[in-house]
Tab-separated table of C-alpha atoms in Angstrom:
chain	number	residue	atom	x	y	z
D	9	MET	CA	66.045	127.678	135.247
D	10	SER	CA	65.120	130.909	136.988
D	11	ARG	CA	61.758	132.619	136.799
D	12	LEU	CA	63.343	135.590	135.044
D	13	SER	CA	64.844	133.450	132.324
D	14	LEU	CA	61.530	131.685	131.736
D	15	LYS	CA	59.803	135.029	131.292
D	16	ARG	CA	62.556	136.069	128.944
D	17	ARG	CA	62.071	132.860	127.005
D	18	LEU	CA	58.372	133.612	126.631
D	19	HIS	CA	59.340	137.062	125.367
D	20	GLU	CA	61.622	135.512	122.744
D	21	GLU	CA	58.916	133.074	121.650
D	22	ILE	CA	56.452	135.926	121.143
D	23	ASN	CA	59.076	137.686	119.036
D	24	ASP	CA	59.527	134.516	116.979
D	25	PHE	CA	55.780	134.102	116.551
D	26	TYR	CA	55.423	137.716	115.458
D	27	GLU	CA	58.241	137.404	112.929
D	28	TYR	CA	56.707	134.237	111.503
D	29	MET	CA	53.100	135.460	111.322
D	30	SER	CA	53.832	139.014	110.199
D	31	PRO	CA	52.765	139.831	106.629
D	32	ARG	CA	55.327	139.002	103.982
D	33	PRO	CA	55.939	141.126	100.867
D	34	GLU	CA	54.448	138.462	98.619
D	35	GLU	CA	51.306	138.305	100.762
D	36	GLU	CA	50.883	142.047	100.436
D	37	ARG	CA	51.374	141.816	96.673
D	38	MET	CA	48.753	139.097	96.433
D	39	ARG	CA	46.249	141.120	98.461
D	40	MET	CA	46.883	144.236	96.413
D	41	GLU	CA	46.085	142.252	93.267
D	42	VAL	CA	42.773	141.254	94.832
D	43	VAL	CA	42.051	144.909	95.632
D	44	GLU	CA	42.959	145.982	92.094
D	45	ARG	CA	40.641	143.385	90.524
D	46	ILE	CA	37.734	144.590	92.643
D	47	GLU	CA	38.607	148.244	92.059
D	48	ARG	CA	38.545	147.732	88.271
D	49	VAL	CA	34.995	146.408	88.490
D	50	ILE	CA	33.943	149.348	90.663
D	51	LYS	CA	35.573	151.898	88.345
D	52	GLU	CA	33.795	150.400	85.328
D	53	LEU	CA	30.478	150.950	87.086
D	54	TRP	CA	31.268	154.329	88.672
D	55	PRO	CA	34.409	156.000	87.247
D	56	SER	CA	34.380	158.731	89.895
D	57	ALA	CA	34.126	156.335	92.851
D	58	ASP	CA	36.971	156.244	95.376
D	59	VAL	CA	38.062	152.867	96.802
D	60	GLN	CA	40.065	152.821	100.027
D	61	ILE	CA	41.521	150.086	102.220
D	62	PHE	CA	40.986	150.060	105.967
D	63	GLY	CA	41.061	147.531	108.780
D	64	SER	CA	43.903	145.140	109.529
D	65	PHE	CA	45.273	145.110	105.965
D	66	SER	CA	45.723	148.867	106.189
D	67	THR	CA	47.387	148.786	109.614
D	68	GLY	CA	49.558	145.709	108.989
D	69	LEU	CA	48.027	143.834	111.938
D	70	TYR	CA	46.515	141.030	109.885
D	71	LEU	CA	46.974	137.302	110.140
D	72	PRO	CA	47.718	135.341	106.932
D	73	THR	CA	44.020	134.530	106.513
D	74	SER	CA	42.421	137.800	107.584
D	75	ASP	CA	39.819	139.612	105.509
D	76	ILE	CA	40.465	142.641	103.346
D	77	ASP	CA	38.215	145.568	104.262
D	78	LEU	CA	37.331	148.012	101.486
D	79	VAL	CA	35.123	151.092	101.513
D	80	VAL	CA	33.720	152.738	98.380
D	81	PHE	CA	32.985	156.457	98.436
D	82	GLY	CA	30.535	157.904	95.916
D	83	LYS	CA	27.191	159.609	95.419
D	84	TRP	CA	24.153	157.356	95.322
D	85	ASP	CA	20.559	157.845	96.373
D	86	ASN	CA	20.502	154.197	97.468
D	87	LEU	CA	23.573	152.100	98.210
D	88	PRO	CA	24.320	150.018	95.074
D	89	LEU	CA	24.939	146.782	96.945
D	90	TRP	CA	23.145	144.508	94.498
D	91	THR	CA	24.554	146.254	91.424
D	92	LEU	CA	28.122	145.635	92.557
D	93	GLU	CA	27.296	142.115	93.704
D	94	GLU	CA	26.023	141.220	90.216
D	95	ALA	CA	29.048	142.759	88.502
D	96	LEU	CA	31.518	140.900	90.720
D	97	ARG	CA	29.834	137.588	89.928
D	98	LYS	CA	29.517	138.194	86.193
D	99	GLN	CA	33.183	139.117	85.853
D	100	ASN	CA	34.241	136.082	87.909
D	101	VAL	CA	36.087	138.227	90.417
D	102	ALA	CA	34.210	136.594	93.274
D	103	ASP	CA	33.534	132.932	93.814
D	104	GLU	CA	29.846	132.832	92.902
D	105	ASN	CA	28.686	130.880	95.929
D	106	SER	CA	30.571	133.146	98.315
D	107	VAL	CA	28.968	136.506	97.523
D	108	LYS	CA	26.552	137.709	100.180
D	109	VAL	CA	24.826	141.049	100.529
D	110	LEU	CA	24.083	142.052	104.111
D	111	ASP	CA	21.768	144.953	103.387
D	112	LYS	CA	19.996	144.822	106.755
D	113	ALA	CA	23.144	145.156	108.858
D	114	THR	CA	23.977	148.316	110.791
D	115	VAL	CA	26.699	148.870	108.221
D	116	PRO	CA	25.481	147.266	104.955
D	117	ILE	CA	28.277	145.334	103.276
D	118	ILE	CA	29.053	142.874	100.518
D	119	LYS	CA	31.002	139.803	101.621
D	120	LEU	CA	32.830	137.757	99.025
D	121	THR	CA	35.713	135.388	98.463
D	122	ASP	CA	38.176	136.125	95.676
D	123	SER	CA	37.828	133.412	93.043
D	124	TYR	CA	41.566	132.898	92.592
D	125	THR	CA	43.259	133.488	95.937
D	126	GLU	CA	40.347	132.596	98.260
D	127	VAL	CA	40.968	135.786	100.229
D	128	LYS	CA	37.780	137.040	101.878
D	129	VAL	CA	36.762	140.651	101.261
D	130	ASP	CA	34.211	142.938	102.925
D	131	ILE	CA	33.020	145.958	100.924
D	132	SER	CA	31.116	148.838	102.513
D	133	PHE	CA	29.938	152.183	101.158
D	134	ASN	CA	30.505	155.738	102.406
D	135	VAL	CA	31.696	154.684	105.880
D	136	HIS	CA	34.347	157.185	106.957
D	137	ASN	CA	35.151	155.970	110.452
D	138	GLY	CA	36.845	152.778	109.274
D	139	VAL	CA	39.555	154.787	107.531
D	140	LYS	CA	39.860	157.119	110.529
D	141	ALA	CA	40.220	154.110	112.846
D	142	ALA	CA	43.152	152.846	110.768
D	143	VAL	CA	44.919	156.185	111.271
D	144	LEU	CA	44.262	156.015	115.021
D	145	ILE	CA	45.656	152.484	115.232
D	146	LYS	CA	48.843	153.514	113.444
D	147	GLU	CA	49.326	156.350	115.929
D	148	PHE	CA	49.024	154.007	118.908
D	149	LYS	CA	51.430	151.554	117.263
D	150	LYS	CA	54.042	154.304	117.251
D	151	LYS	CA	53.356	155.206	120.874
D	152	TYR	CA	53.441	151.604	122.114
D	153	PRO	CA	55.922	149.498	120.091
D	154	VAL	CA	54.785	146.342	121.925
D	155	LEU	CA	51.195	146.677	120.655
D	156	PRO	CA	51.628	144.786	117.352
D	157	TYR	CA	53.207	141.844	119.188
D	158	LEU	CA	50.435	141.656	121.774
D	159	VAL	CA	47.653	142.103	119.229
D	160	LEU	CA	48.900	139.434	116.823
D	161	VAL	CA	49.185	136.847	119.614
D	162	LEU	CA	45.759	137.799	120.995
D	163	LYS	CA	44.119	137.621	117.568
D	164	GLN	CA	45.496	134.124	117.016
D	165	PHE	CA	44.411	133.121	120.525
D	166	LEU	CA	40.805	134.210	119.894
D	167	LEU	CA	40.757	132.875	116.345
D	168	GLN	CA	41.453	129.274	117.273
D	169	ARG	CA	38.708	129.398	119.920
D	170	ASP	CA	36.104	130.914	117.570
D	171	LEU	CA	35.924	134.016	119.752
D	172	ASN	CA	37.061	136.523	117.119
D	173	GLU	CA	33.785	137.087	115.251
D	174	VAL	CA	31.420	139.838	116.353
D	175	PHE	CA	28.594	138.061	114.532
D	176	THR	CA	28.853	135.134	116.940
D	177	GLY	CA	29.377	137.268	120.028
D	178	GLY	CA	33.162	137.347	120.008
D	179	ILE	CA	35.543	140.290	120.100
D	180	GLY	CA	36.470	141.911	116.804
D	181	SER	CA	39.845	143.292	115.814
D	182	TYR	CA	39.070	146.922	116.621
D	183	SER	CA	37.641	146.130	120.061
D	184	LEU	CA	40.600	143.882	120.878
D	185	PHE	CA	43.032	146.600	119.874
D	186	LEU	CA	41.293	149.158	122.097
D	187	MET	CA	41.390	146.716	125.031
D	188	ALA	CA	45.144	146.335	124.543
D	189	VAL	CA	45.609	150.113	124.366
D	190	SER	CA	43.585	150.606	127.561
D	191	PHE	CA	45.693	147.960	129.296
D	192	LEU	CA	48.907	149.775	128.419
D	193	GLN	CA	47.451	153.160	129.361
D	194	LEU	CA	46.055	152.274	132.786
D	195	HIS	CA	48.327	149.471	133.950
D	196	TYR	CA	51.445	151.383	133.268
D	197	ARG	CA	54.866	149.799	133.543
D	198	ASP	CA	58.114	151.689	133.171
D	199	ASP	CA	58.918	149.702	130.051
D	200	ALA	CA	55.418	149.604	128.506
D	201	SER	CA	56.320	152.283	125.954
D	202	SER	CA	59.820	150.952	125.383
D	203	PRO	CA	60.818	148.714	122.478
D	204	ASN	CA	62.765	146.684	125.063
D	205	ALA	CA	59.708	145.802	127.145
D	206	ASN	CA	59.280	142.167	128.147
D	207	ILE	CA	56.293	141.231	126.007
D	208	GLY	CA	55.870	137.931	127.848
D	209	VAL	CA	55.235	139.736	131.136
D	210	LEU	CA	52.829	142.154	129.452
D	211	LEU	CA	50.907	139.292	127.846
D	212	ILE	CA	50.485	137.497	131.177
D	213	GLU	CA	49.341	140.706	132.847
D	214	PHE	CA	46.866	141.378	130.024
D	215	PHE	CA	45.328	137.938	130.555
D	216	GLU	CA	45.272	138.528	134.308
D	217	LEU	CA	43.478	141.867	133.970
D	218	TYR	CA	40.771	140.819	131.514
D	219	GLY	CA	40.541	137.243	132.735
D	220	ARG	CA	40.351	137.882	136.492
D	221	HIS	CA	40.093	141.481	137.634
D	222	PHE	CA	38.170	143.522	135.080
D	223	ASN	CA	34.511	144.036	136.017
D	224	TYR	CA	32.670	143.457	132.738
D	225	LEU	CA	29.237	144.014	134.265
D	226	LYS	CA	29.836	147.445	135.743
D	227	THR	CA	32.919	148.899	134.069
D	228	GLY	CA	33.489	150.337	130.620
D	229	ILE	CA	36.660	151.200	128.726
D	230	ARG	CA	37.628	154.650	127.483
D	231	ILE	CA	40.973	155.364	125.813
D	232	LYS	CA	40.420	159.005	124.897
D	233	ASP	CA	42.517	161.635	126.727
D	234	GLY	CA	44.933	159.138	128.224
D	235	GLY	CA	42.339	156.530	129.095
D	236	CYS	CA	40.162	155.742	132.094
D	237	TYR	CA	37.439	153.390	133.293
D	238	VAL	CA	33.811	154.531	133.261
D	239	ALA	CA	30.623	153.380	134.990
D	240	LYS	CA	28.556	151.629	132.330
D	241	ASP	CA	25.144	152.411	133.810
D	242	GLU	CA	25.816	156.153	133.655
D	243	VAL	CA	27.437	156.316	130.240
D	244	GLN	CA	24.991	154.091	128.402
D	245	LYS	CA	22.042	156.347	129.192
D	246	SER	CA	23.453	158.914	126.790
D	247	MET	CA	24.466	156.480	124.046
D	248	LEU	CA	23.427	157.156	120.453
D	249	ASP	CA	20.849	154.375	120.369
D	250	GLY	CA	19.522	154.994	123.868
D	251	TYR	CA	20.033	152.820	126.922
D	252	ARG	CA	21.007	149.333	125.858
D	253	PRO	CA	22.792	146.992	128.256
D	254	SER	CA	26.131	145.865	126.907
D	255	MET	CA	28.297	143.087	128.282
D	256	LEU	CA	31.492	144.690	126.996
D	257	TYR	CA	31.392	148.480	126.855
D	258	ILE	CA	34.214	150.063	124.859
D	259	GLU	CA	33.758	153.700	123.990
D	260	ASP	CA	34.677	154.532	120.422
D	261	PRO	CA	37.403	157.214	120.579
D	262	LEU	CA	36.239	158.513	117.194
D	263	GLN	CA	32.582	158.740	118.248
D	264	PRO	CA	32.233	158.815	122.054
D	265	GLY	CA	28.511	158.001	122.060
D	266	ASN	CA	29.122	154.737	120.259
D	267	ASP	CA	29.859	151.418	122.012
D	268	VAL	CA	32.031	149.300	119.719
D	269	GLY	CA	31.736	146.237	121.957
D	270	ARG	CA	27.971	146.105	122.340
D	271	SER	CA	27.533	143.058	120.079
D	272	SER	CA	30.145	141.008	121.932
D	273	TYR	CA	27.550	139.113	123.951
D	274	GLY	CA	30.034	136.269	124.419
D	275	ALA	CA	32.326	138.454	126.533
D	276	MET	CA	32.099	136.042	129.475
D	277	GLN	CA	33.428	133.242	127.293
D	278	VAL	CA	36.300	135.485	126.269
D	279	LYS	CA	36.907	136.277	129.942
D	280	GLN	CA	37.086	132.557	130.744
D	281	ALA	CA	39.527	131.986	127.876
D	282	PHE	CA	41.737	134.828	129.110
D	283	ASP	CA	41.634	133.417	132.643
D	284	TYR	CA	42.689	130.021	131.311
D	285	ALA	CA	45.610	131.579	129.440
D	286	TYR	CA	46.699	133.454	132.558
D	287	VAL	CA	46.751	130.241	134.619
D	288	VAL	CA	48.685	128.334	131.962
D	289	LEU	CA	51.311	130.987	131.272
D	290	SER	CA	51.810	132.073	134.881
D	291	HIS	CA	52.461	128.470	135.907
D	292	ALA	CA	54.721	127.954	132.892
D	293	VAL	CA	57.058	130.715	134.108
D	294	SER	CA	56.764	129.896	137.818
D	295	PRO	CA	59.742	128.588	139.841
D	296	ILE	CA	58.362	125.036	139.808
D	297	ALA	CA	58.315	125.034	136.001
D	298	LYS	CA	61.968	123.983	135.947
D	299	TYR	CA	60.856	120.597	137.272
D	300	TYR	CA	58.441	120.004	134.382
D	301	PRO	CA	59.381	117.199	131.973
D	302	ASN	CA	60.986	118.444	128.752
D	303	ASN	CA	61.123	121.961	130.139
D	304	GLU	CA	64.191	122.795	128.074
D	305	THR	CA	62.608	121.936	124.719
D	306	GLU	CA	58.916	122.695	125.095
D	307	SER	CA	57.460	126.028	124.073
D	308	ILE	CA	55.739	128.216	126.649
D	309	LEU	CA	53.665	130.198	124.163
D	310	GLY	CA	52.717	126.955	122.437
D	311	ARG	CA	50.545	126.032	125.401
D	312	ILE	CA	47.919	128.554	124.291
D	313	ILE	CA	48.263	129.142	120.528
D	314	ARG	CA	48.858	127.071	117.402
D	315	VAL	CA	49.470	127.595	113.701
D	316	THR	CA	47.686	125.119	111.434
D	317	GLN	CA	49.472	123.159	108.754
D	318	GLU	CA	46.867	124.367	106.251
D	319	VAL	CA	47.836	127.972	106.917
D	320	ALA	CA	51.498	127.098	106.407
D	321	GLU	CA	50.686	125.396	103.099
D	322	TYR	CA	48.546	128.335	102.000
D	323	ARG	CA	51.439	130.702	102.677
D	324	ASP	CA	53.767	128.394	100.748
D	325	TRP	CA	51.369	128.587	97.803
D	326	ILE	CA	51.409	132.384	98.016
D	327	THR	CA	55.211	132.435	98.152
D	328	LYS	CA	55.421	130.194	95.099
D	329	HIS	CA	53.230	132.485	93.005
D	330	TRP	CA	54.033	135.960	94.343
D	331	GLY	CA	57.552	135.725	95.710
D	332	ALA	CA	60.822	133.812	95.722
D	333	GLN	CA	61.343	131.029	98.277
D	334	THR	CA	64.296	131.872	100.500
D	335	GLN	CA	65.042	128.364	101.723
D	336	GLN	CA	65.148	124.949	100.139
D	337	ASP	CA	62.881	123.356	102.695
D	338	PRO	CA	59.367	124.855	102.462
D	339	ALA	CA	58.606	123.608	105.958
D	340	PHE	CA	60.653	126.484	107.341
D	341	ASN	CA	58.792	129.238	105.471
D	342	GLY	CA	61.798	131.552	105.435
D	343	ASN	CA	61.698	132.157	109.175
D	344	ASP	CA	63.382	129.044	110.591
D	345	VAL	CA	60.060	127.880	111.989
D	346	MET	CA	59.415	124.154	111.847
D	347	LEU	CA	55.765	123.221	112.009
D	348	LEU	CA	54.399	120.252	113.907
D	349	VAL	CA	50.861	119.105	113.298
D	350	GLU	CA	48.446	117.875	115.910
D	351	PRO	CA	44.687	117.657	116.462
D	352	GLN	CA	43.154	119.745	119.222
D	353	GLN	CA	40.184	119.706	121.500
D	354	LEU	CA	38.963	122.694	123.445
D	355	ASP	CA	37.414	121.905	126.789
D	356	LYS	CA	34.101	123.694	127.340
D	357	CYS	CA	34.911	124.749	130.869
D	358	ASN	CA	38.372	126.214	130.503
D	359	ASN	CA	39.245	126.119	126.787
D	360	ASN	CA	41.976	123.675	127.678
D	361	LEU	CA	43.917	121.761	125.082
D	362	SER	CA	44.501	118.063	124.879
D	363	GLU	CA	46.044	116.217	121.972
D	364	GLU	CA	48.897	114.132	120.655
D	365	VAL	CA	51.593	115.432	118.364
D	366	VAL	CA	52.106	114.176	114.842
D	367	VAL	CA	55.209	115.361	113.045
D	368	LEU	CA	54.661	115.765	109.322
D	369	PRO	CA	57.687	115.095	107.129
D	370	PRO	CA	58.992	118.099	105.201
D	371	VAL	CA	57.707	118.412	101.656
D	372	SER	CA	60.424	118.844	99.084
D	373	HIS	CA	60.038	121.173	96.113
D	374	SER	CA	60.435	118.255	93.736
D	375	LYS	CA	57.325	116.625	95.146
D	376	ARG	CA	55.042	119.615	94.809
D	377	SER	CA	51.836	119.097	92.903
D	378	SER	CA	51.830	119.976	89.236
D	379	ASN	CA	48.481	121.594	89.847
D	380	SER	CA	50.185	124.611	91.368
D	381	SER	CA	47.598	127.176	90.406
D	382	SER	CA	45.315	126.204	93.242
D	383	PRO	CA	45.918	127.067	96.860
D	384	PRO	CA	46.351	124.165	99.273
D	385	PRO	CA	43.585	123.012	101.590
D	386	SER	CA	42.776	125.151	104.578
D	387	SER	CA	40.616	124.593	107.596
D	388	SER	CA	38.574	127.401	109.062
D	389	SER	CA	38.393	128.138	112.718
D	390	SER	CA	35.555	130.504	112.185
D	391	SER	CA	32.530	130.612	109.973
D	392	SER	CA	33.397	131.815	106.503
D	393	SER	CA	30.306	131.026	104.512
D	394	SER	CA	27.549	131.998	106.840
D	395	PRO	CA	26.301	135.571	106.627
D	396	SER	CA	28.253	137.481	109.189
D	397	SER	CA	27.611	140.974	110.260
D	398	PRO	CA	30.083	143.751	109.824
D	399	SER	CA	30.890	145.767	112.843
D	400	SER	CA	27.879	146.363	114.974
D	401	THR	CA	28.408	150.092	114.717
D	402	ALA	CA	29.177	152.451	111.921
D	403	SER	CA	32.386	153.606	113.487
D	404	SER	CA	33.807	150.205	114.280
D	405	SER	CA	33.490	148.569	110.898
D	406	SER	CA	36.968	147.151	111.259
D	407	ASP	CA	35.412	144.617	113.596
D	408	ALA	CA	34.166	142.894	110.469
D	409	ASP	CA	37.647	141.461	110.069
D	410	SER	CA	37.692	137.716	109.988
D	411	ASP	CA	40.902	135.891	110.691
D	412	GLY	CA	39.673	132.460	109.773
D	413	THR	CA	41.555	130.262	107.368
D	414	PRO	CA	40.791	130.978	103.704
D	415	CYS	CA	38.517	128.026	103.064
D	416	LYS	CA	37.726	124.481	104.092
D	417	THR	CA	38.034	123.033	100.612
D	418	VAL	CA	40.375	120.062	100.263
D	419	LYS	CA	41.989	119.765	96.858
D	420	GLN	CA	43.878	116.938	95.229
D	421	LEU	CA	47.560	117.555	95.893
D	422	GLY	CA	49.131	114.659	94.080
D	423	GLY	CA	52.760	113.872	94.767
D	424	ARG	CA	53.050	115.760	98.046
D	425	GLY	CA	55.339	114.431	100.729
D	426	SER	CA	52.506	113.887	103.178
D	427	GLY	CA	49.789	112.122	101.308
D	428	SER	CA	46.992	112.737	103.739
D	429	HIS	CA	45.249	115.769	105.119
D	430	ARG	CA	42.937	115.909	108.068
D	431	GLU	CA	39.732	117.863	108.179
D	432	ASN	CA	38.343	119.720	111.140
D	433	PRO	CA	35.550	117.910	112.921
D	434	VAL	CA	32.553	120.229	112.887
D	435	GLY	CA	31.423	121.134	116.371
D	436	VAL	CA	30.830	123.962	118.768
D	437	VAL	CA	33.940	123.672	120.880
D	438	THR	CA	35.842	120.829	119.218
D	439	HIS	CA	38.050	121.789	116.321
D	440	ARG	CA	41.464	121.057	115.030
D	441	ALA	CA	44.610	123.019	115.636
D	442	GLN	CA	48.211	122.476	114.884
D	443	SER	CA	51.407	122.777	116.824
D	444	HIS	CA	54.629	124.306	115.692
D	445	SER	CA	57.987	124.989	117.234
D	446	PHE	CA	60.285	127.901	116.752
D	447	SER	CA	63.950	127.249	116.189
D	448	ASN	CA	66.108	129.415	118.401
D	449	GLN	CA	67.195	132.351	116.288
D	450	ALA	CA	70.500	134.207	116.519
D	451	GLY	CA	70.656	136.374	119.565
D	452	ASN	CA	68.130	134.403	121.611
D	453	ILE	CA	69.182	133.525	125.107
D	454	ASN	CA	68.639	129.831	124.406
D	455	LYS	CA	70.902	129.957	121.392
D	456	GLY	CA	73.153	127.307	122.830
D	457	LYS	CA	70.392	124.762	123.272
D	458	THR	CA	70.340	121.883	120.834
D	459	GLY	CA	66.670	121.012	121.163
D	460	THR	CA	63.821	122.797	119.421
D	461	ARG	CA	61.060	124.177	121.636
D	462	GLN	CA	57.830	122.537	120.595
D	463	PHE	CA	54.428	124.156	120.761
D	464	ARG	CA	52.477	121.562	122.723
D	465	PRO	CA	49.281	121.921	124.658
D	466	SER	CA	48.809	121.695	128.357
D	467	SER	CA	46.930	118.825	129.914
D	468	SER	CA	43.220	119.437	130.097
D	469	ARG	CA	43.168	118.381	133.707
D	470	SER	CA	46.256	120.034	135.139
D	471	VAL	CA	46.196	123.550	136.505
D	472	GLN	CA	49.971	123.617	136.091
D	473	ALA	CA	49.568	122.839	132.404
D	474	GLN	CA	51.877	119.840	132.423
D	475	GLU	CA	51.902	118.269	129.032
D	476	SER	CA	51.694	114.838	127.570
D	477	THR	CA	54.834	113.591	125.901
D	478	GLY	CA	53.162	110.882	123.869
D	479	HIS	CA	53.529	111.202	120.130
D	480	SER	CA	51.367	109.664	117.459
D	481	ASN	CA	52.144	109.229	113.785
D	482	ALA	CA	48.596	108.411	112.862
D	483	SER	CA	46.793	110.689	110.454
D	484	SER	CA	43.470	110.384	108.760
D	485	THR	CA	42.730	111.161	105.135
D	486	CYS	CA	40.004	113.467	104.022
D	487	LYS	CA	37.984	113.702	100.859
D	488	THR	CA	39.677	115.391	97.912
D	489	HIS	CA	38.620	116.655	94.531
D	490	GLN	CA	40.526	117.961	91.574
D	491	SER	CA	40.332	121.554	90.486
D	492	ASN	CA	42.476	123.875	88.425
D	493	LYS	CA	41.243	126.959	90.258
D	494	PRO	CA	40.461	127.606	93.873
D	495	HIS	CA	37.034	126.513	94.941
D	496	HIS	CA	35.621	127.965	98.107
D	497	GLN	CA	33.578	125.756	100.319
D	498	GLY	CA	32.618	127.652	103.424
D	499	ASN	CA	32.956	126.157	106.825
D	500	GLY	CA	29.436	126.045	108.151
D	501	LYS	CA	30.552	125.623	111.738
D	502	LYS	CA	29.327	128.347	114.064
D	503	ARG	CA	29.655	128.878	117.721
D	504	LYS	CA	26.117	128.707	118.978
D	505	PRO	CA	25.068	131.998	120.552
D	506	GLN	CA	24.633	131.540	124.253
D	507	ARG	CA	23.076	133.948	126.693
D	508	GLU	CA	25.504	134.444	129.527
D	509	THR	CA	24.332	134.395	133.132
D	510	ALA	CA	25.777	137.069	135.357
D	511	HIS	CA	27.513	135.300	138.214
D	512	GLU	CA	29.188	137.119	141.044
D	513	ASP	CA	32.374	135.170	140.549
D	514	PHE	CA	32.687	136.699	137.079
D	515	CYS	CA	32.773	140.158	138.585
D	516	ARG	CA	35.351	140.641	141.268
C-alpha cells in the first residue's frame, strides 16, 4: 500500500470519527431541555435576566460529554452566586452534591450537574467575551472547513490523557481552537482552506509543529490580522495583569492584552503528547507501514484516540429518550461504527498505549434494562467533582469546558447483553480507554475491503507503533447500585500539578 493511500485512509478515518462523534439532533434536544430547566429557575428569581449559551455547545464543537456553558446578564450590586445555587438545589434541577460555587475564581461561576441527564453545566454572570468568542469561532469555521474535524480529534486526544482541563494545567477548548487556527494561518497549504483538504496530513503536521518545532518558552501565538508569532518577553510586559511568565502564550483576539493560555502550566506535557502522536501517525503512514501485521484491517487514527463504551451507552440512552433509533443494533449508533472495548495504560514518558482488546457482544433492544430512566454508567477521564476553575481569564471563559464523561456512577443494568462493566482505576497517568473500529462507509477508498479497521493502540515500546494482536475476553465486574434517577458520583481523580523544568531539548 502506497504512502499516499495510507494518508488518504487516515483522512477517511478522521471523517468517520467526526461523523460518529458529531452532535446528534437528540443530543441537542436533551441539552436544550437542561438549559430550559435552568433558565426557568433564573427567570423566577430575576424575570428581566437574559440567559445565553456560549462555548462548545454554541459552536457545535462539543463532544458527547462536554459541559454546557451559560452566562446570565442582569443588574446586581453583587453577583448572586449563592442565591442561584440555593434555588437550583431546592428545585432539584441540580444534583445536590454536584453544585459548587467558585466565587474566588477570576471568572466566578457555579458548576453543577443536571439531576436527570448528568450533563455538567457552568454558569457565569455578566461575562460578554464568552459570547463574542463563540461568534469568532463560527467565523473561523467558515473560513477553514477542516477546523471542526481537527478540533474534535484534538479534543478527544487531550481528553483521554487528562490534558484538557485548565484547572489542572491542561489546554482548554478555546486555547486549543486558537492553536489550530494559528497552525492553518501560518503553515499554509494550498488546500488548507479547501473542503477537499487531506485532514490526515494536516493532523500530522499539527502534531509535528506543536510537538517538535514550536518554541513554547520564547514564542507566543497571535491570530489577529492574519496571524503571526510574537516574542513572549516583549509582549508580556504590557499584559493586563503585568509581567507574568506564561508557558503557553496565546493572545486573546478579542482582548489583545489578555493571555488565554497563561494557566496551562502543563504545556510541556501537552507538547510531549503531541510529539508522541506525531511519531505514531507519521510511522503509520510511512512506506514501511505496509509490512506491519494486520495493516489492512487496523485503524491508523485508533493508535492515538479511543471512544469509551460508557460514552457509547450514554449516547444510546439519550437516543432512546430523545430520538428514534435508526438501526436495530444499538452497537452501531446510527453511524455504522462498531465499538470494541479495551483497557488502556498511558506511559508517563511518551503517553504510549498498551492493552489487549476485548470485544463486547452487541446488546439487543430486547435485553435493555427496564430501568430505562437512568443513564448508563460512564467513566470520567477528567475530574468532574473537584472544584475546577473556569477560564483563567475573563475573555476566555470557554476554556471552562470539560469534555469528561458525564459521571463515574455505575448503575444496575439488569438484563443487558454484557453483564459486567469495568471501572477506571484511579491514578495519575493510568486510566481506562476503549477501542472502536469504523466500518468502511460508502465512497471510502477501502470500500472493497472485507475487514473492519480496528482502533488498537501502538506498542508502548515501539517507535514504529507496531501493535499487539493478542485478544482477551476477560472483563472485570464493578460495584453497582440501583437507582431510578441518575446519581452523580464525581471522579475524584486529578492529574497532579507538576512544575515543568525548562530543558533545551523542549525548545528547538
